[in-house]
Amino acid sequence: MTDLILFNPHAGDGTAGRETRNLSKMLLGDSLKYQDMTEIDDYAKLFAGLDPETRIILSGGDGTLNRFINDTEGLNIPNEIYYYATGSGNDFLTDLGKTKGCEPFSLKEYLLGLPTVEVKGKRYRFLNGIGYGIDGYCCKVGDEQREKSDKPINYTAIAIKGLLFHYKPTNAVITVDGVRHEFKKVWLAPTMFGRHYGGGMMPTPDQDRSDPSRKLSVMVYYGVGKLKALMVFPSIFQGKHVEHREMVSVLTGHDITVEFDRPTPLQVDGETILDVKSYHAVGVPVRETANV
């Protein structure tokens, strides 16, 4: 078998390039060709030159997957597409019950009917979720730290410092399938397609990406001061925060708009967008599938 390995050298805090080479041991007997994804500027041209029998293997993390699904939107890809996780957070992998280092697996079923989000006039497809509030702030600070150092980013430490000192909650209006909800002192308002984001957090533990209806879930973490917000925060890694109904609300639907009363950073599958006041997410039923 011939395999085209598309890898992101920046994934996994810069370790993905090296880890990708492990595929040569897993895929003994296959003919492997490696291509740096950051050097690809025309996927249509790339795919047009491939034998339909060539298998594509993506190597990277959640951000790599997000870039791929958006850079290839609307393209007909006849080749099989597989995924080998070499990222640092790997929330998509965790959501599927898999662990880093597992053999490449088929992606195509997970690329059908992906939800979309519109932010600042631009539309994106997403695979895991949209972080808005202190999670977007964490991605912003993490990006800044990454520019200054090659050390691994500790997002949990950033979140704790943000909760205690730097991040200020907002007021929010959240509209789900036409029903308006108002919240005060909002710390988090992510909309999720999968269950995990942020390197293992589970804001919406009942969300199911395999649900044919493709409903989305928005979790609102609100109404409390910094100390209570900090005390409950660790439970989000087990999804236990939803038991605190006085400060956590989960709403589900196909059409979700979140509006803050001041701009804050936002992240889409780990990719940061600055100074955002609102986003609009839409779940896409399975019958309205992408051409992959």
PDB file of C-alpha atoms in Angstrom:
ATOM      1  CA  MET A   1       0.000   0.000   0.000  1.00  0.00           C
ATOM      2  CA  THR A   2       1.123   3.554  -0.715  1.00  0.00           C
ATOM      3  CA  ASP A   3       0.610   6.095   2.077  1.00  0.00           C
ATOM      4  CA  LEU A   4       0.927   9.881   1.889  1.00  0.00           C
ATOM      5  CA  ILE A   5       1.730  11.151   5.386  1.00  0.00           C
ATOM      6  CA  LEU A   6       0.601  14.766   5.850  1.00  0.00           C
ATOM      7  CA  PHE A   7       2.222  15.985   9.064  1.00  0.00           C
ATOM      8  CA  ASN A   8       2.221  19.230  11.011  1.00  0.00           C
ATOM      9  CA  PRO A   9       5.734  19.798  12.428  1.00  0.00           C
ATOM     10  CA  HIS A  10       4.405  22.358  14.931  1.00  0.00           C
ATOM     11  CA  ALA A  11       1.929  19.962  16.582  1.00  0.00           C
ATOM     12  CA  GLY A  12       2.694  18.419  19.952  1.00  0.00           C
ATOM     13  CA  ASP A  13       4.744  21.454  20.998  1.00  0.00           C
ATOM     14  CA  GLY A  14       7.047  20.781  18.064  1.00  0.00           C
ATOM     15  CA  THR A  15       7.497  17.027  18.608  1.00  0.00           C
ATOM     16  CA  ALA A  16       5.075  15.826  15.918  1.00  0.00           C
ATOM     17  CA  GLY A  17       7.654  15.703  13.136  1.00  0.00           C
ATOM     18  CA  ARG A  18       9.771  13.254  15.104  1.00  0.00           C
ATOM     19  CA  GLU A  19       6.814  11.206  16.348  1.00  0.00           C
ATOM     20  CA  THR A  20       5.422  10.918  12.827  1.00  0.00           C
ATOM     21  CA  ARG A  21       8.452   8.826  11.893  1.00  0.00           C
ATOM     22  CA  ASN A  22       7.108   6.080  14.177  1.00  0.00           C
ATOM     23  CA  LEU A  23       4.721   5.261  11.361  1.00  0.00           C
ATOM     24  CA  SER A  24       7.565   3.600   9.478  1.00  0.00           C
ATOM     25  CA  LYS A  25       7.599   0.940  12.220  1.00  0.00           C
ATOM     26  CA  MET A  26       3.799   0.561  12.318  1.00  0.00           C
ATOM     27  CA  LEU A  27       3.287   0.376   8.582  1.00  0.00           C
ATOM     28  CA  LEU A  28       5.970  -2.114   7.612  1.00  0.00           C
ATOM     29  CA  GLY A  29       5.696  -3.050   3.972  1.00  0.00           C
ATOM     30  CA  ASP A  30       3.892   0.145   2.971  1.00  0.00           C
ATOM     31  CA  SER A  31       5.464   2.730   0.697  1.00  0.00           C
ATOM     32  CA  LEU A  32       5.529   5.976   2.720  1.00  0.00           C
ATOM     33  CA  LYS A  33       5.828   9.528   1.434  1.00  0.00           C
ATOM     34  CA  TYR A  34       5.994  12.423   3.915  1.00  0.00           C
ATOM     35  CA  GLN A  35       4.639  15.916   3.207  1.00  0.00           C
ATOM     36  CA  ASP A  36       4.861  18.921   5.540  1.00  0.00           C
ATOM     37  CA  MET A  37       1.290  20.295   5.715  1.00  0.00           C
ATOM     38  CA  THR A  38       2.514  23.822   6.356  1.00  0.00           C
ATOM     39  CA  GLU A  39       4.020  23.846   2.859  1.00  0.00           C
ATOM     40  CA  ILE A  40       0.770  22.904   1.082  1.00  0.00           C
ATOM     41  CA  ASP A  41      -1.004  25.873  -0.520  1.00  0.00           C
ATOM     42  CA  ASP A  42      -3.333  24.003  -2.918  1.00  0.00           C
ATOM     43  CA  TYR A  43      -5.024  20.830  -1.680  1.00  0.00           C
ATOM     44  CA  ALA A  44      -7.079  20.470  -4.853  1.00  0.00           C
ATOM     45  CA  LYS A  45      -3.879  20.247  -6.873  1.00  0.00           C
ATOM     46  CA  LEU A  46      -2.334  17.835  -4.371  1.00  0.00           C
ATOM     47  CA  PHE A  47      -5.298  15.445  -4.448  1.00  0.00           C
ATOM     48  CA  ALA A  48      -5.639  15.650  -8.215  1.00  0.00           C
ATOM     49  CA  GLY A  49      -2.127  14.251  -8.557  1.00  0.00           C
ATOM     50  CA  LEU A  50      -2.727  11.274  -6.266  1.00  0.00           C
ATOM     51  CA  ASP A  51      -3.598   7.740  -7.249  1.00  0.00           C
ATOM     52  CA  PRO A  52      -7.097   7.104  -5.800  1.00  0.00           C
ATOM     53  CA  GLU A  53      -5.665   4.020  -4.066  1.00  0.00           C
ATOM     54  CA  THR A  54      -3.144   6.097  -2.102  1.00  0.00           C
ATOM     55  CA  ARG A  55      -4.098   6.355   1.553  1.00  0.00           C
ATOM     56  CA  ILE A  56      -3.804   9.795   3.212  1.00  0.00           C
ATOM     57  CA  ILE A  57      -2.671   9.786   6.843  1.00  0.00           C
ATOM     58  CA  LEU A  58      -2.899  13.027   8.830  1.00  0.00           C
ATOM     59  CA  SER A  59      -0.376  13.364  11.638  1.00  0.00           C
ATOM     60  CA  GLY A  60      -0.834  16.132  14.196  1.00  0.00           C
ATOM     61  CA  GLY A  61      -3.271  17.286  16.851  1.00  0.00           C
ATOM     62  CA  ASP A  62      -6.683  18.916  17.119  1.00  0.00           C
ATOM     63  CA  GLY A  63      -5.464  22.138  15.508  1.00  0.00           C
ATOM     64  CA  THR A  64      -4.063  20.143  12.591  1.00  0.00           C
ATOM     65  CA  LEU A  65      -7.413  18.459  12.055  1.00  0.00           C
ATOM     66  CA  ASN A  66      -9.189  21.808  12.200  1.00  0.00           C
ATOM     67  CA  ARG A  67      -6.907  23.311   9.570  1.00  0.00           C
ATOM     68  CA  PHE A  68      -7.393  20.289   7.309  1.00  0.00           C
ATOM     69  CA  ILE A  69     -11.212  20.228   7.482  1.00  0.00           C
ATOM     70  CA  ASN A  70     -11.378  23.942   6.685  1.00  0.00           C
ATOM     71  CA  ASP A  71      -8.663  24.022   4.024  1.00  0.00           C
ATOM     72  CA  THR A  72     -10.314  21.107   2.191  1.00  0.00           C
ATOM     73  CA  GLU A  73     -13.952  22.131   2.572  1.00  0.00           C
ATOM     74  CA  GLY A  74     -15.934  21.466  -0.608  1.00  0.00           C
ATOM     75  CA  LEU A  75     -13.248  19.265  -2.178  1.00  0.00           C
ATOM     76  CA  ASN A  76     -14.085  15.773  -3.385  1.00  0.00           C
ATOM     77  CA  ILE A  77     -11.468  13.466  -1.879  1.00  0.00           C
ATOM     78  CA  PRO A  78     -11.747   9.907  -3.220  1.00  0.00           C
ATOM     79  CA  ASN A  79      -8.803   8.652  -1.158  1.00  0.00           C
ATOM     80  CA  GLU A  80      -9.122   7.010   2.225  1.00  0.00           C
ATOM     81  CA  ILE A  81      -8.225   9.442   5.031  1.00  0.00           C
ATOM     82  CA  TYR A  82      -6.668   8.188   8.260  1.00  0.00           C
ATOM     83  CA  TYR A  83      -5.451   9.929  11.418  1.00  0.00           C
ATOM     84  CA  TYR A  84      -2.373   9.393  13.579  1.00  0.00           C
ATOM     85  CA  ALA A  85      -2.384  11.584  16.696  1.00  0.00           C
ATOM     86  CA  THR A  86       0.839  13.421  17.537  1.00  0.00           C
ATOM     87  CA  GLY A  87      -0.650  16.492  19.219  1.00  0.00           C
ATOM     88  CA  SER A  88      -0.398  17.642  22.816  1.00  0.00           C
ATOM     89  CA  GLY A  89      -4.081  17.798  23.811  1.00  0.00           C
ATOM     90  CA  ASN A  90      -5.632  15.212  21.476  1.00  0.00           C
ATOM     91  CA  ASP A  91      -9.220  15.869  22.565  1.00  0.00           C
ATOM     92  CA  PHE A  92     -10.695  14.319  19.416  1.00  0.00           C
ATOM     93  CA  LEU A  93      -8.756  11.138  20.136  1.00  0.00           C
ATOM     94  CA  THR A  94      -9.895  11.118  23.777  1.00  0.00           C
ATOM     95  CA  ASP A  95     -13.513  11.609  22.729  1.00  0.00           C
ATOM     96  CA  LEU A  96     -13.293   8.433  20.650  1.00  0.00           C
ATOM     97  CA  GLY A  97     -11.875   6.456  23.574  1.00  0.00           C
ATOM     98  CA  LYS A  98      -8.457   6.120  21.940  1.00  0.00           C
ATOM     99  CA  THR A  99      -5.012   6.963  23.263  1.00  0.00           C
ATOM    100  CA  LYS A 100      -1.963   8.630  21.750  1.00  0.00           C
ATOM    101  CA  GLY A 101       0.274   6.157  19.971  1.00  0.00           C
ATOM    102  CA  CYS A 102      -2.549   3.980  18.678  1.00  0.00           C
ATOM    103  CA  GLU A 103      -2.421   2.869  15.052  1.00  0.00           C
ATOM    104  CA  PRO A 104      -3.851   5.199  12.373  1.00  0.00           C
ATOM    105  CA  PHE A 105      -7.623   4.902  12.003  1.00  0.00           C
ATOM    106  CA  SER A 106     -10.144   5.981   9.377  1.00  0.00           C
ATOM    107  CA  LEU A 107     -11.413   9.553   9.646  1.00  0.00           C
ATOM    108  CA  LYS A 108     -14.021   9.722   6.918  1.00  0.00           C
ATOM    109  CA  GLU A 109     -17.066   8.912   9.046  1.00  0.00           C
ATOM    110  CA  TYR A 110     -16.103  11.710  11.455  1.00  0.00           C
ATOM    111  CA  LEU A 111     -15.808  14.303   8.695  1.00  0.00           C
ATOM    112  CA  LEU A 112     -19.430  14.021   7.581  1.00  0.00           C
ATOM    113  CA  GLY A 113     -22.004  16.525   8.770  1.00  0.00           C
ATOM    114  CA  LEU A 114     -19.568  18.704  10.680  1.00  0.00           C
ATOM    115  CA  PRO A 115     -21.000  21.748  12.467  1.00  0.00           C
ATOM    116  CA  THR A 116     -20.043  25.277  11.516  1.00  0.00           C
ATOM    117  CA  VAL A 117     -19.410  28.488  13.406  1.00  0.00           C
ATOM    118  CA  GLU A 118     -19.431  32.056  12.131  1.00  0.00           C
ATOM    119  CA  VAL A 119     -17.036  34.429  13.889  1.00  0.00           C
ATOM    120  CA  LYS A 120     -16.372  38.023  12.824  1.00  0.00           C
ATOM    121  CA  GLY A 121     -17.934  37.398   9.440  1.00  0.00           C
ATOM    122  CA  LYS A 122     -15.944  34.229   8.676  1.00  0.00           C
ATOM    123  CA  ARG A 123     -17.309  30.678   8.677  1.00  0.00           C
ATOM    124  CA  TYR A 124     -15.400  27.660   9.998  1.00  0.00           C
ATOM    125  CA  ARG A 125     -16.131  23.971  10.341  1.00  0.00           C
ATOM    126  CA  PHE A 126     -15.170  22.472  13.700  1.00  0.00           C
ATOM    127  CA  LEU A 127     -14.534  18.990  15.026  1.00  0.00           C
ATOM    128  CA  ASN A 128     -14.511  19.356  18.820  1.00  0.00           C
ATOM    129  CA  GLY A 129     -15.800  22.671  20.073  1.00  0.00           C
ATOM    130  CA  ILE A 130     -15.680  26.425  20.420  1.00  0.00           C
ATOM    131  CA  GLY A 131     -14.171  27.881  23.556  1.00  0.00           C
ATOM    132  CA  TYR A 132     -15.418  31.306  24.631  1.00  0.00           C
ATOM    133  CA  GLY A 133     -14.551  33.012  27.861  1.00  0.00           C
ATOM    134  CA  ILE A 134     -11.626  32.029  30.001  1.00  0.00           C
ATOM    135  CA  ASP A 135     -10.849  29.081  27.694  1.00  0.00           C
ATOM    136  CA  GLY A 136     -10.330  31.473  24.786  1.00  0.00           C
ATOM    137  CA  TYR A 137      -8.230  33.611  27.107  1.00  0.00           C
ATOM    138  CA  CYS A 138      -6.092  30.552  27.936  1.00  0.00           C
ATOM    139  CA  CYS A 139      -5.439  29.904  24.242  1.00  0.00           C
ATOM    140  CA  LYS A 140      -4.425  33.546  23.768  1.00  0.00           C
ATOM    141  CA  VAL A 141      -1.964  33.411  26.674  1.00  0.00           C
ATOM    142  CA  GLY A 142      -0.698  30.015  25.504  1.00  0.00           C
ATOM    143  CA  ASP A 143       0.001  31.424  22.033  1.00  0.00           C
ATOM    144  CA  GLU A 144       1.919  34.308  23.605  1.00  0.00           C
ATOM    145  CA  GLN A 145       3.995  31.932  25.727  1.00  0.00           C
ATOM    146  CA  ARG A 146       4.711  29.716  22.713  1.00  0.00           C
ATOM    147  CA  GLU A 147       6.177  32.683  20.854  1.00  0.00           C
ATOM    148  CA  LYS A 148       8.624  33.301  23.691  1.00  0.00           C
ATOM    149  CA  SER A 149       9.587  29.749  24.644  1.00  0.00           C
ATOM    150  CA  ASP A 150       9.567  26.179  23.345  1.00  0.00           C
ATOM    151  CA  LYS A 151       8.520  24.787  26.726  1.00  0.00           C
ATOM    152  CA  PRO A 152       5.184  22.869  26.898  1.00  0.00           C
ATOM    153  CA  ILE A 153       2.177  25.079  27.656  1.00  0.00           C
ATOM    154  CA  ASN A 154       0.375  24.427  30.954  1.00  0.00           C
ATOM    155  CA  TYR A 155      -3.187  25.525  30.175  1.00  0.00           C
ATOM    156  CA  THR A 156      -4.485  24.466  33.587  1.00  0.00           C
ATOM    157  CA  ALA A 157      -2.044  26.822  35.296  1.00  0.00           C
ATOM    158  CA  ILE A 158      -3.037  29.608  32.908  1.00  0.00           C
ATOM    159  CA  ALA A 159      -6.716  29.011  33.703  1.00  0.00           C
ATOM    160  CA  ILE A 160      -6.149  29.090  37.462  1.00  0.00           C
ATOM    161  CA  LYS A 161      -4.170  32.324  37.283  1.00  0.00           C
ATOM    162  CA  GLY A 162      -6.796  33.771  34.976  1.00  0.00           C
ATOM    163  CA  LEU A 163      -9.619  32.865  37.343  1.00  0.00           C
ATOM    164  CA  LEU A 164      -7.798  34.387  40.305  1.00  0.00           C
ATOM    165  CA  PHE A 165      -6.222  37.496  38.831  1.00  0.00           C
ATOM    166  CA  HIS A 166      -6.534  38.321  35.149  1.00  0.00           C
ATOM    167  CA  TYR A 167      -9.802  37.274  33.527  1.00  0.00           C
ATOM    168  CA  LYS A 168     -13.006  39.210  34.219  1.00  0.00           C
ATOM    169  CA  PRO A 169     -16.384  37.519  33.614  1.00  0.00           C
ATOM    170  CA  THR A 170     -18.912  38.983  31.192  1.00  0.00           C
ATOM    171  CA  ASN A 171     -22.669  39.145  30.832  1.00  0.00           C
ATOM    172  CA  ALA A 172     -24.067  37.043  28.001  1.00  0.00           C
ATOM    173  CA  VAL A 173     -27.137  36.508  25.866  1.00  0.00           C
ATOM    174  CA  ILE A 174     -27.386  32.970  24.531  1.00  0.00           C
ATOM    175  CA  THR A 175     -30.020  32.092  21.952  1.00  0.00           C
ATOM    176  CA  VAL A 176     -30.707  28.415  21.284  1.00  0.00           C
ATOM    177  CA  ASP A 177     -33.092  27.495  18.469  1.00  0.00           C
ATOM    178  CA  GLY A 178     -34.737  30.904  18.787  1.00  0.00           C
ATOM    179  CA  VAL A 179     -35.088  30.886  22.595  1.00  0.00           C
ATOM    180  CA  ARG A 180     -33.222  33.720  24.335  1.00  0.00           C
ATOM    181  CA  HIS A 181     -31.417  33.189  27.673  1.00  0.00           C
ATOM    182  CA  GLU A 182     -29.603  35.860  29.699  1.00  0.00           C
ATOM    183  CA  PHE A 183     -26.719  35.150  32.093  1.00  0.00           C
ATOM    184  CA  LYS A 184     -24.662  37.343  34.429  1.00  0.00           C
ATOM    185  CA  LYS A 185     -20.975  36.919  35.313  1.00  0.00           C
ATOM    186  CA  VAL A 186     -20.203  34.311  32.650  1.00  0.00           C
ATOM    187  CA  TRP A 187     -16.790  32.629  32.907  1.00  0.00           C
ATOM    188  CA  LEU A 188     -17.249  30.028  30.181  1.00  0.00           C
ATOM    189  CA  ALA A 189     -19.690  29.591  27.299  1.00  0.00           C
ATOM    190  CA  PRO A 190     -18.325  26.880  24.963  1.00  0.00           C
ATOM    191  CA  THR A 191     -20.431  25.176  22.305  1.00  0.00           C
ATOM    192  CA  MET A 192     -19.455  21.555  21.798  1.00  0.00           C
ATOM    193  CA  PHE A 193     -19.789  18.929  19.073  1.00  0.00           C
ATOM    194  CA  GLY A 194     -17.654  16.415  20.954  1.00  0.00           C
ATOM    195  CA  ARG A 195     -17.293  16.048  24.707  1.00  0.00           C
ATOM    196  CA  HIS A 196     -13.691  17.146  25.221  1.00  0.00           C
ATOM    197  CA  TYR A 197     -11.574  20.221  24.670  1.00  0.00           C
ATOM    198  CA  GLY A 198      -8.677  22.051  26.286  1.00  0.00           C
ATOM    199  CA  GLY A 199      -6.545  18.959  26.813  1.00  0.00           C
ATOM    200  CA  GLY A 200      -9.093  16.795  28.616  1.00  0.00           C
ATOM    201  CA  MET A 201     -11.817  19.095  29.959  1.00  0.00           C
ATOM    202  CA  MET A 202     -15.351  17.758  29.541  1.00  0.00           C
ATOM    203  CA  PRO A 203     -17.717  20.770  29.560  1.00  0.00           C
ATOM    204  CA  THR A 204     -20.684  18.844  28.095  1.00  0.00           C
ATOM    205  CA  PRO A 205     -20.400  15.229  29.292  1.00  0.00           C
ATOM    206  CA  ASP A 206     -23.650  14.111  27.587  1.00  0.00           C
ATOM    207  CA  GLN A 207     -22.785  15.525  24.154  1.00  0.00           C
ATOM    208  CA  ASP A 208     -22.530  12.841  21.459  1.00  0.00           C
ATOM    209  CA  ARG A 209     -20.799  13.525  18.125  1.00  0.00           C
ATOM    210  CA  SER A 210     -22.324  10.341  16.680  1.00  0.00           C
ATOM    211  CA  ASP A 211     -25.918  11.496  17.221  1.00  0.00           C
ATOM    212  CA  PRO A 212     -27.478  11.620  13.707  1.00  0.00           C
ATOM    213  CA  SER A 213     -29.416  14.780  14.640  1.00  0.00           C
ATOM    214  CA  ARG A 214     -26.069  16.593  15.088  1.00  0.00           C
ATOM    215  CA  LYS A 215     -27.332  18.659  18.013  1.00  0.00           C
ATOM    216  CA  LEU A 216     -24.786  20.866  19.749  1.00  0.00           C
ATOM    217  CA  SER A 217     -24.455  21.651  23.456  1.00  0.00           C
ATOM    218  CA  VAL A 218     -23.536  24.998  24.992  1.00  0.00           C
ATOM    219  CA  MET A 219     -22.345  24.994  28.596  1.00  0.00           C
ATOM    220  CA  VAL A 220     -22.652  28.194  30.625  1.00  0.00           C
ATOM    221  CA  TYR A 221     -20.473  28.583  33.743  1.00  0.00           C
ATOM    222  CA  TYR A 222     -21.808  31.694  35.441  1.00  0.00           C
ATOM    223  CA  GLY A 223     -23.128  33.705  38.347  1.00  0.00           C
ATOM    224  CA  VAL A 224     -20.355  33.204  40.918  1.00  0.00           C
ATOM    225  CA  GLY A 225     -17.255  34.992  42.108  1.00  0.00           C
ATOM    226  CA  LYS A 226     -13.678  33.992  41.364  1.00  0.00           C
ATOM    227  CA  LEU A 227     -13.181  31.782  44.445  1.00  0.00           C
ATOM    228  CA  LYS A 228     -16.278  29.643  43.820  1.00  0.00           C
ATOM    229  CA  ALA A 229     -15.466  29.528  40.110  1.00  0.00           C
ATOM    230  CA  LEU A 230     -11.968  28.294  40.974  1.00  0.00           C
ATOM    231  CA  MET A 231     -13.174  25.726  43.534  1.00  0.00           C
ATOM    232  CA  VAL A 232     -15.541  24.030  41.082  1.00  0.00           C
ATOM    233  CA  PHE A 233     -13.296  24.355  38.034  1.00  0.00           C
ATOM    234  CA  PRO A 234     -11.211  21.144  38.526  1.00  0.00           C
ATOM    235  CA  SER A 235     -14.384  19.044  38.350  1.00  0.00           C
ATOM    236  CA  ILE A 236     -14.775  19.992  34.676  1.00  0.00           C
ATOM    237  CA  PHE A 237     -12.101  17.406  33.838  1.00  0.00           C
ATOM    238  CA  GLN A 238     -14.508  14.658  34.970  1.00  0.00           C
ATOM    239  CA  GLY A 239     -17.669  16.414  33.794  1.00  0.00           C
ATOM    240  CA  LYS A 240     -18.840  16.686  37.413  1.00  0.00           C
ATOM    241  CA  HIS A 241     -19.214  20.467  37.273  1.00  0.00           C
ATOM    242  CA  VAL A 242     -22.700  20.021  35.769  1.00  0.00           C
ATOM    243  CA  GLU A 243     -23.888  18.841  39.201  1.00  0.00           C
ATOM    244  CA  HIS A 244     -23.542  22.463  40.370  1.00  0.00           C
ATOM    245  CA  ARG A 245     -26.793  23.585  38.794  1.00  0.00           C
ATOM    246  CA  GLU A 246     -26.713  26.915  40.607  1.00  0.00           C
ATOM    247  CA  MET A 247     -23.773  27.941  38.408  1.00  0.00           C
ATOM    248  CA  VAL A 248     -23.740  25.589  35.409  1.00  0.00           C
ATOM    249  CA  SER A 249     -26.356  25.325  32.690  1.00  0.00           C
ATOM    250  CA  VAL A 250     -26.212  23.116  29.585  1.00  0.00           C
ATOM    251  CA  LEU A 251     -28.478  23.955  26.637  1.00  0.00           C
ATOM    252  CA  THR A 252     -28.792  21.846  23.489  1.00  0.00           C
ATOM    253  CA  GLY A 253     -29.979  22.667  19.980  1.00  0.00           C
ATOM    254  CA  HIS A 254     -29.063  23.074  16.329  1.00  0.00           C
ATOM    255  CA  ASP A 255     -28.672  26.856  16.174  1.00  0.00           C
ATOM    256  CA  ILE A 256     -26.718  28.592  18.933  1.00  0.00           C
ATOM    257  CA  THR A 257     -25.679  32.238  19.191  1.00  0.00           C
ATOM    258  CA  VAL A 258     -23.549  33.455  22.092  1.00  0.00           C
ATOM    259  CA  GLU A 259     -23.130  37.208  22.639  1.00  0.00           C
ATOM    260  CA  PHE A 260     -20.851  38.753  25.268  1.00  0.00           C
ATOM    261  CA  ASP A 261     -21.078  42.369  26.417  1.00  0.00           C
ATOM    262  CA  ARG A 262     -17.373  42.939  25.725  1.00  0.00           C
ATOM    263  CA  PRO A 263     -14.812  41.378  23.354  1.00  0.00           C
ATOM    264  CA  THR A 264     -12.879  38.345  24.571  1.00  0.00           C
ATOM    265  CA  PRO A 265     -10.643  35.761  22.849  1.00  0.00           C
ATOM    266  CA  LEU A 266     -12.288  32.692  21.331  1.00  0.00           C
ATOM    267  CA  GLN A 267     -10.852  29.388  20.165  1.00  0.00           C
ATOM    268  CA  VAL A 268     -12.096  26.952  17.519  1.00  0.00           C
ATOM    269  CA  ASP A 269     -10.543  23.509  18.037  1.00  0.00           C
ATOM    270  CA  GLY A 270      -7.604  25.265  19.677  1.00  0.00           C
ATOM    271  CA  GLU A 271      -7.148  27.950  17.023  1.00  0.00           C
ATOM    272  CA  THR A 272      -7.351  31.401  18.646  1.00  0.00           C
ATOM    273  CA  ILE A 273      -9.411  34.353  17.373  1.00  0.00           C
ATOM    274  CA  LEU A 274      -9.027  37.640  19.262  1.00  0.00           C
ATOM    275  CA  ASP A 275     -11.522  40.345  20.264  1.00  0.00           C
ATOM    276  CA  VAL A 276     -14.763  38.444  19.656  1.00  0.00           C
ATOM    277  CA  LYS A 277     -18.141  39.703  20.902  1.00  0.00           C
ATOM    278  CA  SER A 278     -20.317  36.912  19.477  1.00  0.00           C
ATOM    279  CA  TYR A 279     -20.374  33.645  17.589  1.00  0.00           C
ATOM    280  CA  HIS A 280     -23.066  31.667  15.764  1.00  0.00           C
ATOM    281  CA  ALA A 281     -22.821  27.850  15.667  1.00  0.00           C
ATOM    282  CA  VAL A 282     -25.007  25.541  13.581  1.00  0.00           C
ATOM    283  CA  GLY A 283     -25.302  21.748  13.759  1.00  0.00           C
ATOM    284  CA  VAL A 284     -25.527  20.121  10.332  1.00  0.00           C
ATOM    285  CA  PRO A 285     -27.774  17.025   9.979  1.00  0.00           C
ATOM    286  CA  VAL A 286     -26.057  13.931   8.615  1.00  0.00           C
ATOM    287  CA  ARG A 287     -27.936  14.098   5.303  1.00  0.00           C
ATOM    288  CA  GLU A 288     -26.201  17.413   4.545  1.00  0.00           C
ATOM    289  CA  THR A 289     -22.776  15.806   4.363  1.00  0.00           C
ATOM    290  CA  ALA A 290     -19.455  17.103   3.121  1.00  0.00           C
ATOM    291  CA  ASN A 291     -17.735  15.635   0.069  1.00  0.00           C
ATOM    292  CA  VAL A 292     -15.192  13.593   1.956  1.00  0.00           C
TER     293      VAL A 292
END
